PDB file of C-alpha atoms and ligand atoms in Angstrom:
ATOM      1  CA  MET A 232      -0.820  14.367  -2.610  1.00  0.00           C
ATOM      2  CA  LYS A 233       2.247  16.040  -1.104  1.00  0.00           C
ATOM      3  CA  ILE A 234       4.426  14.090   1.334  1.00  0.00           C
ATOM      4  CA  THR A 235       6.636  16.181   3.569  1.00  0.00           C
ATOM      5  CA  TYR A 236       9.360  14.418   5.658  1.00  0.00           C
ATOM      6  CA  LEU A 237       9.549  15.767   9.154  1.00  0.00           C
ATOM      7  CA  GLY A 238      12.622  13.659  10.117  1.00  0.00           C
ATOM      8  CA  HIS A 239      12.952  10.311  11.883  1.00  0.00           C
ATOM      9  CA  SER A 240       9.577   8.566  11.304  1.00  0.00           C
ATOM     10  CA  GLY A 241       7.621  11.741  10.925  1.00  0.00           C
ATOM     11  CA  PHE A 242       5.619  12.635   7.847  1.00  0.00           C
ATOM     12  CA  LEU A 243       3.014  15.205   6.881  1.00  0.00           C
ATOM     13  CA  LEU A 244       0.550  14.123   4.137  1.00  0.00           C
ATOM     14  CA  THR A 245      -1.228  16.991   2.368  1.00  0.00           C
ATOM     15  CA  GLY A 246      -4.298  15.901   0.427  1.00  0.00           C
ATOM     16  CA  LYS A 247      -7.061  17.656  -1.415  1.00  0.00           C
ATOM     17  CA  HIS A 248      -9.203  18.137   1.701  1.00  0.00           C
ATOM     18  CA  GLY A 249      -6.741  18.283   4.633  1.00  0.00           C
ATOM     19  CA  GLN A 250      -3.589  17.089   6.270  1.00  0.00           C
ATOM     20  CA  ILE A 251      -2.462  14.057   8.232  1.00  0.00           C
ATOM     21  CA  VAL A 252       0.657  14.006  10.402  1.00  0.00           C
ATOM     22  CA  ILE A 253       2.344  10.772  11.459  1.00  0.00           C
ATOM     23  CA  ASP A 254       4.743  10.353  14.368  1.00  0.00           C
ATOM     24  CA  PRO A 255       5.882  13.988  14.619  1.00  0.00           C
ATOM     25  CA  LEU A 256       9.185  14.101  16.467  1.00  0.00           C
ATOM     26  CA  LEU A 257      10.042  17.798  16.085  1.00  0.00           C
ATOM     27  CA  THR A 258      11.170  18.982  19.527  1.00  0.00           C
ATOM     28  CA  GLY A 259      14.509  17.242  20.172  1.00  0.00           C
ATOM     29  CA  TYR A 260      15.055  16.099  16.565  1.00  0.00           C
ATOM     30  CA  PRO A 261      18.788  16.774  16.091  1.00  0.00           C
ATOM     31  CA  PHE A 262      18.564  18.135  12.537  1.00  0.00           C
ATOM     32  CA  PRO A 263      16.701  21.199  11.176  1.00  0.00           C
ATOM     33  CA  THR A 264      12.937  20.607  10.938  1.00  0.00           C
ATOM     34  CA  PHE A 265       9.643  22.370  11.604  1.00  0.00           C
ATOM     35  CA  LYS A 266       8.394  23.643  14.895  1.00  0.00           C
ATOM     36  CA  PRO A 267       5.209  22.034  16.346  1.00  0.00           C
ATOM     37  CA  GLU A 268       3.332  25.254  15.832  1.00  0.00           C
ATOM     38  CA  ASP A 269       4.175  25.116  12.060  1.00  0.00           C
ATOM     39  CA  ILE A 270       2.236  21.908  11.678  1.00  0.00           C
ATOM     40  CA  LYS A 271      -1.544  21.849  11.276  1.00  0.00           C
ATOM     41  CA  ALA A 272      -3.285  18.520  10.899  1.00  0.00           C
ATOM     42  CA  ASN A 273      -6.839  17.132  10.813  1.00  0.00           C
ATOM     43  CA  LEU A 274      -5.603  13.709  11.925  1.00  0.00           C
ATOM     44  CA  ILE A 275      -2.551  12.984  14.029  1.00  0.00           C
ATOM     45  CA  LEU A 276      -1.408   9.364  13.883  1.00  0.00           C
ATOM     46  CA  ILE A 277       0.806   7.873  16.618  1.00  0.00           C
ATOM     47  CA  SER A 278       2.248   4.386  15.876  1.00  0.00           C
ATOM     48  CA  HIS A 279       3.324   3.538  19.438  1.00  0.00           C
ATOM     49  CA  GLY A 280       4.121   5.054  22.796  1.00  0.00           C
ATOM     50  CA  HIS A 281       7.898   5.557  22.484  1.00  0.00           C
ATOM     51  CA  GLY A 282       8.853   9.147  22.807  1.00  0.00           C
ATOM     52  CA  ASP A 283      10.549   9.372  19.396  1.00  0.00           C
ATOM     53  CA  HIS A 284       7.118   8.654  17.812  1.00  0.00           C
ATOM     54  CA  PHE A 285       4.713  10.216  20.292  1.00  0.00           C
ATOM     55  CA  GLY A 286       6.827  13.389  19.915  1.00  0.00           C
ATOM     56  CA  ASP A 287       4.803  16.654  19.619  1.00  0.00           C
ATOM     57  CA  SER A 288       1.471  14.932  18.863  1.00  0.00           C
ATOM     58  CA  VAL A 289      -0.531  16.367  21.716  1.00  0.00           C
ATOM     59  CA  GLU A 290       0.669  19.953  21.079  1.00  0.00           C
ATOM     60  CA  ILE A 291      -0.183  19.648  17.369  1.00  0.00           C
ATOM     61  CA  ALA A 292      -3.630  18.239  18.147  1.00  0.00           C
ATOM     62  CA  GLY A 293      -4.244  20.979  20.664  1.00  0.00           C
ATOM     63  CA  HIS A 294      -3.447  23.959  18.440  1.00  0.00           C
ATOM     64  CA  SER A 295      -4.937  22.548  15.261  1.00  0.00           C
ATOM     65  CA  GLY A 296      -8.028  20.958  16.805  1.00  0.00           C
ATOM     66  CA  GLY A 297      -7.223  17.709  14.949  1.00  0.00           C
ATOM     67  CA  THR A 298      -7.989  14.213  16.137  1.00  0.00           C
ATOM     68  CA  ILE A 299      -5.326  11.853  17.447  1.00  0.00           C
ATOM     69  CA  VAL A 300      -5.767   8.395  15.948  1.00  0.00           C
ATOM     70  CA  SER A 301      -3.867   5.605  17.714  1.00  0.00           C
ATOM     71  CA  ASN A 302      -4.405   2.457  19.644  1.00  0.00           C
ATOM     72  CA  TYR A 303      -6.956   2.426  22.461  1.00  0.00           C
ATOM     73  CA  GLU A 304      -4.413   2.959  25.244  1.00  0.00           C
ATOM     74  CA  ILE A 305      -2.575   5.890  23.572  1.00  0.00           C
ATOM     75  CA  ALA A 306      -5.907   7.447  22.573  1.00  0.00           C
ATOM     76  CA  ASN A 307      -7.082   7.350  26.219  1.00  0.00           C
ATOM     77  CA  TYR A 308      -3.755   8.754  27.464  1.00  0.00           C
ATOM     78  CA  CYS A 309      -4.117  11.678  25.015  1.00  0.00           C
ATOM     79  CA  ALA A 310      -7.821  12.228  25.800  1.00  0.00           C
ATOM     80  CA  ASP A 311      -6.837  12.772  29.414  1.00  0.00           C
ATOM     81  CA  GLN A 312      -4.757  15.694  28.172  1.00  0.00           C
ATOM     82  CA  GLY A 313      -7.840  17.311  26.689  1.00  0.00           C
ATOM     83  CA  VAL A 314      -7.362  16.731  22.976  1.00  0.00           C
ATOM     84  CA  ASN A 315      -9.680  14.997  20.434  1.00  0.00           C
ATOM     85  CA  THR A 316      -8.940  11.284  20.027  1.00  0.00           C
ATOM     86  CA  HIS A 317     -10.273   8.322  18.139  1.00  0.00           C
ATOM     87  CA  PRO A 318      -9.109   4.781  19.172  1.00  0.00           C
ATOM     88  CA  LEU A 319      -8.533   2.021  16.680  1.00  0.00           C
ATOM     89  CA  HIS A 320      -6.901  -1.306  17.177  1.00  0.00           C
ATOM     90  CA  LEU A 321      -4.906  -3.821  15.119  1.00  0.00           C
ATOM     91  CA  GLY A 322      -6.682  -4.868  11.967  1.00  0.00           C
ATOM     92  CA  GLY A 323      -9.438  -2.247  12.476  1.00  0.00           C
ATOM     93  CA  SER A 324     -10.070   0.593  10.084  1.00  0.00           C
ATOM     94  CA  ARG A 325     -12.316   3.642   9.976  1.00  0.00           C
ATOM     95  CA  ASP A 326     -13.241   6.135   7.260  1.00  0.00           C
ATOM     96  CA  PHE A 327     -12.622   9.632   8.666  1.00  0.00           C
ATOM     97  CA  ASN A 328     -13.942  11.273   5.478  1.00  0.00           C
ATOM     98  CA  LEU A 329     -10.562  12.880   4.805  1.00  0.00           C
ATOM     99  CA  ALA A 330      -8.968   9.481   4.757  1.00  0.00           C
ATOM    100  CA  LYS A 331      -9.505   5.832   5.715  1.00  0.00           C
ATOM    101  CA  ILE A 332      -7.049   4.665   8.357  1.00  0.00           C
ATOM    102  CA  LYS A 333      -6.275   1.035   9.224  1.00  0.00           C
ATOM    103  CA  LEU A 334      -4.022  -0.119  12.021  1.00  0.00           C
ATOM    104  CA  THR A 335      -1.585  -2.842  10.951  1.00  0.00           C
ATOM    105  CA  ILE A 336       0.610  -5.075  13.067  1.00  0.00           C
ATOM    106  CA  ALA A 337       4.150  -4.084  14.015  1.00  0.00           C
ATOM    107  CA  PHE A 338       6.680  -6.198  15.951  1.00  0.00           C
ATOM    108  CA  HIS A 339       8.118  -3.869  18.521  1.00  0.00           C
ATOM    109  CA  GLY A 340       7.330  -2.499  22.021  1.00  0.00           C
ATOM    110  CA  SER A 341       5.095   0.341  23.154  1.00  0.00           C
ATOM    111  CA  SER A 342       5.595   2.023  26.518  1.00  0.00           C
ATOM    112  CA  MET A 343       6.139   5.504  27.863  1.00  0.00           C
ATOM    113  CA  GLY A 344       8.448   6.764  30.587  1.00  0.00           C
ATOM    114  CA  LEU A 345      10.686   4.751  32.988  1.00  0.00           C
ATOM    115  CA  ASN A 346      10.421   3.368  36.529  1.00  0.00           C
ATOM    116  CA  PRO A 347       7.694   2.373  36.022  1.00  0.00           C
ATOM    117  CA  ALA A 348       7.204   2.442  32.295  1.00  0.00           C
ATOM    118  CA  GLN A 349       3.525   2.990  31.406  1.00  0.00           C
ATOM    119  CA  TYR A 350       1.840   0.442  29.149  1.00  0.00           C
ATOM    120  CA  MET A 351       0.863   1.992  25.826  1.00  0.00           C
ATOM    121  CA  GLY A 352      -0.888  -0.884  24.072  1.00  0.00           C
ATOM    122  CA  ASN A 353       0.458  -2.667  21.034  1.00  0.00           C
ATOM    123  CA  PRO A 354       2.677  -0.997  18.500  1.00  0.00           C
ATOM    124  CA  ALA A 355       1.174  -0.505  15.081  1.00  0.00           C
ATOM    125  CA  GLY A 356       1.736   0.588  11.505  1.00  0.00           C
ATOM    126  CA  PHE A 357      -0.779   2.526   9.375  1.00  0.00           C
ATOM    127  CA  LEU A 358      -2.469   1.974   6.076  1.00  0.00           C
ATOM    128  CA  ILE A 359      -3.800   5.337   4.939  1.00  0.00           C
ATOM    129  CA  THR A 360      -6.125   5.691   1.944  1.00  0.00           C
ATOM    130  CA  MET A 361      -6.495   9.293   0.882  1.00  0.00           C
ATOM    131  CA  ASP A 362      -7.367  10.794  -2.524  1.00  0.00           C
ATOM    132  CA  GLY A 363      -7.323   7.293  -4.023  1.00  0.00           C
ATOM    133  CA  LEU A 364      -3.773   6.570  -2.919  1.00  0.00           C
ATOM    134  CA  ASN A 365      -2.621   3.889  -0.425  1.00  0.00           C
ATOM    135  CA  ILE A 366       0.152   4.950   1.916  1.00  0.00           C
ATOM    136  CA  TYR A 367       1.722   2.347   4.305  1.00  0.00           C
ATOM    137  CA  HIS A 368       3.717   3.632   7.267  1.00  0.00           C
ATOM    138  CA  ALA A 369       5.234   0.607   8.940  1.00  0.00           C
ATOM    139  CA  GLY A 370       5.930   2.240  12.319  1.00  0.00           C
ATOM    140  CA  ASP A 371       8.766   0.703  14.285  1.00  0.00           C
ATOM    141  CA  THR A 372       8.935  -3.006  13.388  1.00  0.00           C
ATOM    142  CA  GLY A 373      11.012  -5.970  12.516  1.00  0.00           C
ATOM    143  CA  LEU A 374      10.402  -7.792   9.261  1.00  0.00           C
ATOM    144  CA  PHE A 375       7.343  -9.991   9.190  1.00  0.00           C
ATOM    145  CA  GLY A 376       5.894 -12.264   6.519  1.00  0.00           C
ATOM    146  CA  ASP A 377       2.372 -10.729   6.663  1.00  0.00           C
ATOM    147  CA  MET A 378       3.732  -7.727   4.833  1.00  0.00           C
ATOM    148  CA  GLU A 379       3.002  -9.905   1.769  1.00  0.00           C
ATOM    149  CA  LEU A 380      -0.699  -9.978   2.797  1.00  0.00           C
ATOM    150  CA  ILE A 381      -0.748  -6.152   3.391  1.00  0.00           C
ATOM    151  CA  GLY A 382       0.668  -5.594  -0.064  1.00  0.00           C
ATOM    152  CA  ARG A 383      -1.736  -8.055  -1.707  1.00  0.00           C
ATOM    153  CA  LEU A 384      -4.831  -6.636  -0.074  1.00  0.00           C
ATOM    154  CA  HIS A 385      -3.958  -2.968  -0.546  1.00  0.00           C
ATOM    155  CA  PRO A 386      -1.875  -2.107  -3.613  1.00  0.00           C
ATOM    156  CA  ILE A 387       0.563   0.375  -2.088  1.00  0.00           C
ATOM    157  CA  ASP A 388       1.589   3.595  -3.708  1.00  0.00           C
ATOM    158  CA  VAL A 389       4.120   4.651  -1.091  1.00  0.00           C
ATOM    159  CA  ALA A 390       5.669   2.679   1.754  1.00  0.00           C
ATOM    160  CA  MET A 391       7.550   4.343   4.632  1.00  0.00           C
ATOM    161  CA  LEU A 392       9.923   1.730   6.035  1.00  0.00           C
ATOM    162  CA  PRO A 393      12.460   1.862   8.910  1.00  0.00           C
ATOM    163  CA  ILE A 394      16.025   1.002   7.914  1.00  0.00           C
ATOM    164  CA  GLY A 395      17.973   2.004  11.021  1.00  0.00           C
ATOM    165  CA  ASP A 396      18.541  -1.470  12.410  1.00  0.00           C
ATOM    166  CA  ASN A 397      19.108  -2.048  16.190  1.00  0.00           C
ATOM    167  CA  PHE A 398      15.497  -1.109  17.204  1.00  0.00           C
ATOM    168  CA  THR A 399      13.817  -1.944  13.839  1.00  0.00           C
ATOM    169  CA  MET A 400      14.517  -3.553  10.479  1.00  0.00           C
ATOM    170  CA  GLY A 401      17.882  -2.828   9.010  1.00  0.00           C
ATOM    171  CA  PRO A 402      18.400  -2.226   5.315  1.00  0.00           C
ATOM    172  CA  GLU A 403      18.665  -5.883   4.326  1.00  0.00           C
ATOM    173  CA  ASP A 404      15.354  -6.747   5.995  1.00  0.00           C
ATOM    174  CA  ALA A 405      13.791  -3.563   4.636  1.00  0.00           C
ATOM    175  CA  LEU A 406      14.690  -4.826   1.136  1.00  0.00           C
ATOM    176  CA  GLU A 407      12.826  -8.023   1.936  1.00  0.00           C
ATOM    177  CA  ALA A 408       9.894  -5.907   3.144  1.00  0.00           C
ATOM    178  CA  VAL A 409       9.860  -4.077  -0.219  1.00  0.00           C
ATOM    179  CA  LYS A 410       9.809  -7.459  -2.062  1.00  0.00           C
ATOM    180  CA  MET A 411       6.675  -8.463  -0.116  1.00  0.00           C
ATOM    181  CA  LEU A 412       4.860  -5.137  -0.070  1.00  0.00           C
ATOM    182  CA  ARG A 413       5.635  -4.279  -3.697  1.00  0.00           C
ATOM    183  CA  PRO A 414       5.022  -0.542  -3.344  1.00  0.00           C
ATOM    184  CA  LYS A 415       5.539   1.816  -6.268  1.00  0.00           C
ATOM    185  CA  VAL A 416       7.682   4.036  -4.054  1.00  0.00           C
ATOM    186  CA  ALA A 417       9.492   3.352  -0.800  1.00  0.00           C
ATOM    187  CA  ILE A 418      10.757   6.081   1.547  1.00  0.00           C
ATOM    188  CA  PRO A 419      13.308   5.056   4.197  1.00  0.00           C
ATOM    189  CA  MET A 420      12.874   6.380   7.755  1.00  0.00           C
ATOM    190  CA  HIS A 421      14.149   5.847  11.308  1.00  0.00           C
ATOM    191  CA  TYR A 422      17.856   6.203  10.465  1.00  0.00           C
ATOM    192  CA  ASN A 423      20.712   8.605  11.230  1.00  0.00           C
ATOM    193  CA  THR A 424      18.794  10.367  14.021  1.00  0.00           C
ATOM    194  CA  TRP A 425      21.399   8.953  16.440  1.00  0.00           C
ATOM    195  CA  PRO A 426      24.714   7.172  15.843  1.00  0.00           C
ATOM    196  CA  LEU A 427      23.069   3.870  16.986  1.00  0.00           C
ATOM    197  CA  ILE A 428      20.869   3.840  13.843  1.00  0.00           C
ATOM    198  CA  ALA A 429      23.381   5.265  11.319  1.00  0.00           C
ATOM    199  CA  GLN A 430      22.664   3.959   7.860  1.00  0.00           C
ATOM    200  CA  ASP A 431      23.432   4.953   4.247  1.00  0.00           C
ATOM    201  CA  PRO A 432      20.027   5.569   2.555  1.00  0.00           C
ATOM    202  CA  GLN A 433      21.628   5.847  -0.909  1.00  0.00           C
ATOM    203  CA  ALA A 434      23.032   2.282  -0.466  1.00  0.00           C
ATOM    204  CA  PHE A 435      19.529   1.158   0.458  1.00  0.00           C
ATOM    205  CA  LYS A 436      18.123   2.896  -2.643  1.00  0.00           C
ATOM    206  CA  SER A 437      20.727   1.215  -4.915  1.00  0.00           C
ATOM    207  CA  ALA A 438      20.046  -2.192  -3.448  1.00  0.00           C
ATOM    208  CA  VAL A 439      16.206  -1.928  -3.704  1.00  0.00           C
ATOM    209  CA  GLU A 440      16.247  -0.460  -7.195  1.00  0.00           C
ATOM    210  CA  ALA A 441      18.603  -3.186  -8.444  1.00  0.00           C
ATOM    211  CA  ALA A 442      16.439  -6.015  -7.024  1.00  0.00           C
ATOM    212  CA  THR A 443      12.838  -4.704  -7.426  1.00  0.00           C
ATOM    213  CA  GLU A 444      10.596  -2.468  -9.538  1.00  0.00           C
ATOM    214  CA  THR A 445      10.180  -0.121  -6.580  1.00  0.00           C
ATOM    215  CA  LYS A 446      11.564   3.419  -6.738  1.00  0.00           C
ATOM    216  CA  VAL A 447      13.251   4.651  -3.521  1.00  0.00           C
ATOM    217  CA  VAL A 448      12.855   8.313  -2.605  1.00  0.00           C
ATOM    218  CA  VAL A 449      15.385   9.534   0.009  1.00  0.00           C
ATOM    219  CA  LEU A 450      14.201  12.722   1.753  1.00  0.00           C
ATOM    220  CA  ALA A 451      15.966  15.127   4.130  1.00  0.00           C
ATOM    221  CA  ALA A 452      13.777  16.672   6.837  1.00  0.00           C
ATOM    222  CA  LYS A 453      11.515  19.432   5.400  1.00  0.00           C
ATOM    223  CA  GLU A 454      11.882  17.966   1.857  1.00  0.00           C
ATOM    224  CA  GLU A 455       8.753  17.224  -0.094  1.00  0.00           C
ATOM    225  CA  TYR A 456       7.699  14.512  -2.512  1.00  0.00           C
ATOM    226  CA  ASN A 457       4.707  14.992  -4.785  1.00  0.00           C
ATOM    227  CA  LEU A 458       2.676  12.180  -6.267  1.00  0.00           C
TER     228      LEU A 458
HETATM  229 NI1   NI B 252       9.937   2.520  19.152  1.00  0.00          NI
HETATM  230 MN1   MN B 253      11.523   4.456  17.290  1.00  0.00          MN
END
């Protein structure tokens, strides 16, 4: 599998039989990354309704004919825009042939727009099983103890974890997340997009690798990691 970082919390997973994109924030991302038309995906995963995760999902689903997989509320919102959708909800999973997707809990918010903000269901993370590998994308979340359960039930090959602090876990809590999840590899996300979530990913890598068996892979947008 090839993992391509899109920036912020966005990733493209390229497997033997297709591609999955997660939380693609391309338009408006302040560093060089892909254009929405560059990204083709069979499945488009949206963790919650905030704009920095919803991103270019509908456009990517439209031009690639892929299916948006998200919570029931976001799936309905996207279906109204004429794209293919499949709703899941927390704790539920489905085998899409290309990959099995399970929605995991996340402690955060999920709304879209302002005055009035539109309700977009519960925020989520994803457990993705493709080509025999388990990939966990935590979404936006604070630290929670059931990460131990997620790691125990699904031995994790790669965990994408937010480290930006302010809106999500910071680096210290993300280290505790790694201790509970016990992934082979962790990739930090949701940092340095704006000054408010400025962090040093190399310091996070040093702290995690000193305290655990997990390898930390720091990626710049458009960089790839093969496993
Ligand atoms: Ni958010
Ligand atoms: Mn966010």
